[in-house]
Amino acid sequence: MAQAELLSLAGRRVAFTTPQTDAGGGGYGARLHAILRQRGAHPVPVPTIAIRAHDPDLLLPFVAPGGLDAFAALAFTSRSGISAFSRALPSSSPARSRLHPISEAASALPFTVAALGSDADLLDAAFLSRLCGDTAAGRVSILVPDVPTPAGLVEALGSGSGRRVLCPVPDVVGLREPPVVPGFLAGLEAAGWVAVRAPAYVTCWAGPRCAEALVDAAPDAVVFTSTAEVEGLLKGLDAAGWSWPRLRARWPRMVVAAHGPVTADGVRRLGIEVDVVGARFSSFHGVLDALTAKFESD
């Protein structure tokens, strides 16, 4: 961490609605909590959505031997998707060395694995070994777009020319599906890809008591990292007999921060004014930099 970031939020009570786990892959909420602590803030977790494991059989057709041979790319829009897909992959034991989703039979064809920002850290040698083994590894490339958004990923993948791309994404339960994933799939189709949606995990509402911690938190700020979190918060406030205008009236100095422009647009569509937006959104440091600048300017 740069010296300027150290203790940049010292003493600030920062609430965040990010889910705490991602069904086994190390939750976004835990990462944001740790960064807030590094900056001297008092983190206030208010998870309003939960990430659950999906039926693992749904990914079996794609992780079976040769299951990806008909595809030219594997595109992840979240860390949770990578974690879920990784758990479904076969082991890399010698006994299974010829049972990879990308088989030796297709080893002459190029294949791209794409992810956003720091999520690509999970696409390590162990992941690739289980995906294609050693024989096909030379034709597999990792793509991380310069702009870490689904639209940036579509642009980085370029023209599909009728090729197939597998997209492990969530099923949304109990909430309206935000437009991010449908927009991503539509963007791929418009770029000439045949986008295949694979249900990798479940995003659901955290329950009727999920917003209670924010009501009494006296927060200096609240950070939203996805549109679904905001819908979950509004649903939780309603279940607790509250509303967003009433909460704002209780904590009028609470700063609303969004992790990047895609999230900010979604927050505004749900009727919540956004005070600051992270301009560097490949990691959570960007939104916290923006939050720090806001406090320093007030």
Tab-separated table of N, CA and C in Angstrom, residues 49-52 54 169-182 197 199-205 226-229 231-232 235:
chain	number	residue	atom	x	y	z
A	49	ILE	N	-26.839	-8.836	0.568
A	49	ILE	CA	-27.032	-9.984	-0.297
A	49	ILE	C	-26.080	-11.085	0.155
A	50	ALA	N	-26.393	-12.288	-0.232
A	50	ALA	CA	-25.550	-13.438	0.115
A	50	ALA	C	-25.214	-14.199	-1.157
A	51	ILE	N	-24.026	-14.767	-1.174
A	51	ILE	CA	-23.588	-15.596	-2.293
A	51	ILE	C	-23.602	-17.049	-1.826
A	52	ARG	N	-24.343	-17.874	-2.517
A	52	ARG	CA	-24.499	-19.284	-2.145
A	52	ARG	C	-23.974	-20.190	-3.258
A	54	HIS	N	-24.128	-23.090	-5.909
A	54	HIS	CA	-25.186	-23.598	-6.777
A	54	HIS	C	-25.071	-25.121	-6.861
A	169	VAL	N	-21.907	-17.190	-14.594
A	169	VAL	CA	-22.521	-16.030	-13.954
A	169	VAL	C	-23.533	-16.499	-12.906
A	170	PRO	N	-24.039	-15.574	-12.068
A	170	PRO	CA	-24.959	-16.009	-11.016
A	170	PRO	C	-26.398	-16.152	-11.492
A	171	ASP	N	-27.137	-16.994	-10.794
A	171	ASP	CA	-28.590	-16.953	-10.822
A	171	ASP	C	-29.012	-16.042	-9.678
A	172	VAL	N	-29.870	-15.081	-9.944
A	172	VAL	CA	-30.322	-14.127	-8.929
A	172	VAL	C	-31.672	-14.584	-8.407
A	173	VAL	N	-31.773	-14.784	-7.089
A	173	VAL	CA	-32.975	-15.320	-6.456
A	173	VAL	C	-33.501	-14.315	-5.432
A	174	GLY	N	-34.782	-13.991	-5.505
A	174	GLY	CA	-35.399	-13.102	-4.523
A	174	GLY	C	-35.131	-11.630	-4.762
A	175	LEU	N	-34.417	-11.307	-5.823
A	175	LEU	CA	-34.124	-9.931	-6.205
A	175	LEU	C	-34.279	-9.819	-7.715
A	176	ARG	N	-34.482	-8.601	-8.198
A	176	ARG	CA	-34.458	-8.391	-9.633
A	176	ARG	C	-33.020	-8.514	-10.122
A	177	GLU	N	-32.833	-9.185	-11.244
A	177	GLU	CA	-31.475	-9.291	-11.758
A	177	GLU	C	-31.009	-7.927	-12.251
A	178	PRO	N	-29.876	-7.437	-11.725
A	178	PRO	CA	-29.332	-6.172	-12.238
A	178	PRO	C	-29.006	-6.320	-13.721
A	179	PRO	N	-28.920	-5.208	-14.437
A	179	PRO	CA	-28.712	-5.290	-15.883
A	179	PRO	C	-27.277	-5.620	-16.292
A	180	VAL	N	-26.370	-5.769	-15.333
A	180	VAL	CA	-24.955	-5.934	-15.676
A	180	VAL	C	-24.718	-7.202	-16.493
A	181	VAL	N	-25.155	-8.352	-15.972
A	181	VAL	CA	-24.900	-9.608	-16.680
A	181	VAL	C	-25.679	-9.688	-17.995
A	182	PRO	N	-26.995	-9.385	-18.013
A	182	PRO	CA	-27.689	-9.390	-19.311
A	182	PRO	C	-27.047	-8.431	-20.317
A	197	ARG	N	-24.484	-18.889	-21.315
A	197	ARG	CA	-24.594	-18.585	-19.885
A	197	ARG	C	-24.541	-19.865	-19.076
A	199	PRO	N	-24.852	-21.211	-15.151
A	199	PRO	CA	-25.196	-20.832	-13.778
A	199	PRO	C	-24.153	-21.356	-12.793
A	200	ALA	N	-23.332	-20.452	-12.252
A	200	ALA	CA	-22.201	-20.881	-11.433
A	200	ALA	C	-22.462	-20.783	-9.940
A	201	TYR	N	-23.258	-19.808	-9.533
A	201	TYR	CA	-23.551	-19.622	-8.109
A	201	TYR	C	-24.855	-18.855	-7.977
A	202	VAL	N	-25.308	-18.636	-6.762
A	202	VAL	CA	-26.589	-17.980	-6.513
A	202	VAL	C	-26.348	-16.685	-5.740
A	203	THR	N	-26.950	-15.616	-6.212
A	203	THR	CA	-26.994	-14.357	-5.470
A	203	THR	C	-28.402	-14.189	-4.943
A	204	CYS	N	-28.545	-13.980	-3.625
A	204	CYS	CA	-29.875	-13.881	-3.028
A	204	CYS	C	-29.903	-12.802	-1.940
A	205	TRP	N	-31.091	-12.427	-1.543
A	205	TRP	CA	-31.281	-11.448	-0.478
A	205	TRP	C	-30.786	-12.027	0.841
A	226	SER	N	-22.142	-3.170	-5.596
A	226	SER	CA	-22.962	-3.727	-6.680
A	226	SER	C	-24.383	-3.210	-6.539
A	227	THR	N	-25.114	-3.216	-7.644
A	227	THR	CA	-26.501	-2.762	-7.629
A	227	THR	C	-27.384	-3.672	-6.787
A	228	ALA	N	-27.127	-4.976	-6.844
A	228	ALA	CA	-27.952	-5.923	-6.085
A	228	ALA	C	-27.896	-5.634	-4.592
A	229	GLU	N	-26.740	-5.183	-4.103
A	229	GLU	CA	-26.613	-4.843	-2.682
A	229	GLU	C	-27.583	-3.735	-2.294
A	231	GLU	N	-30.486	-2.929	-3.812
A	231	GLU	CA	-31.848	-3.446	-3.776
A	231	GLU	C	-32.078	-4.245	-2.501
A	232	GLY	N	-31.062	-5.051	-2.105
A	232	GLY	CA	-31.181	-5.800	-0.860
A	232	GLY	C	-31.313	-4.890	0.343
A	235	LYS	N	-34.821	-3.359	0.414
A	235	LYS	CA	-35.771	-4.396	0.837
A	235	LYS	C	-35.650	-4.644	2.337
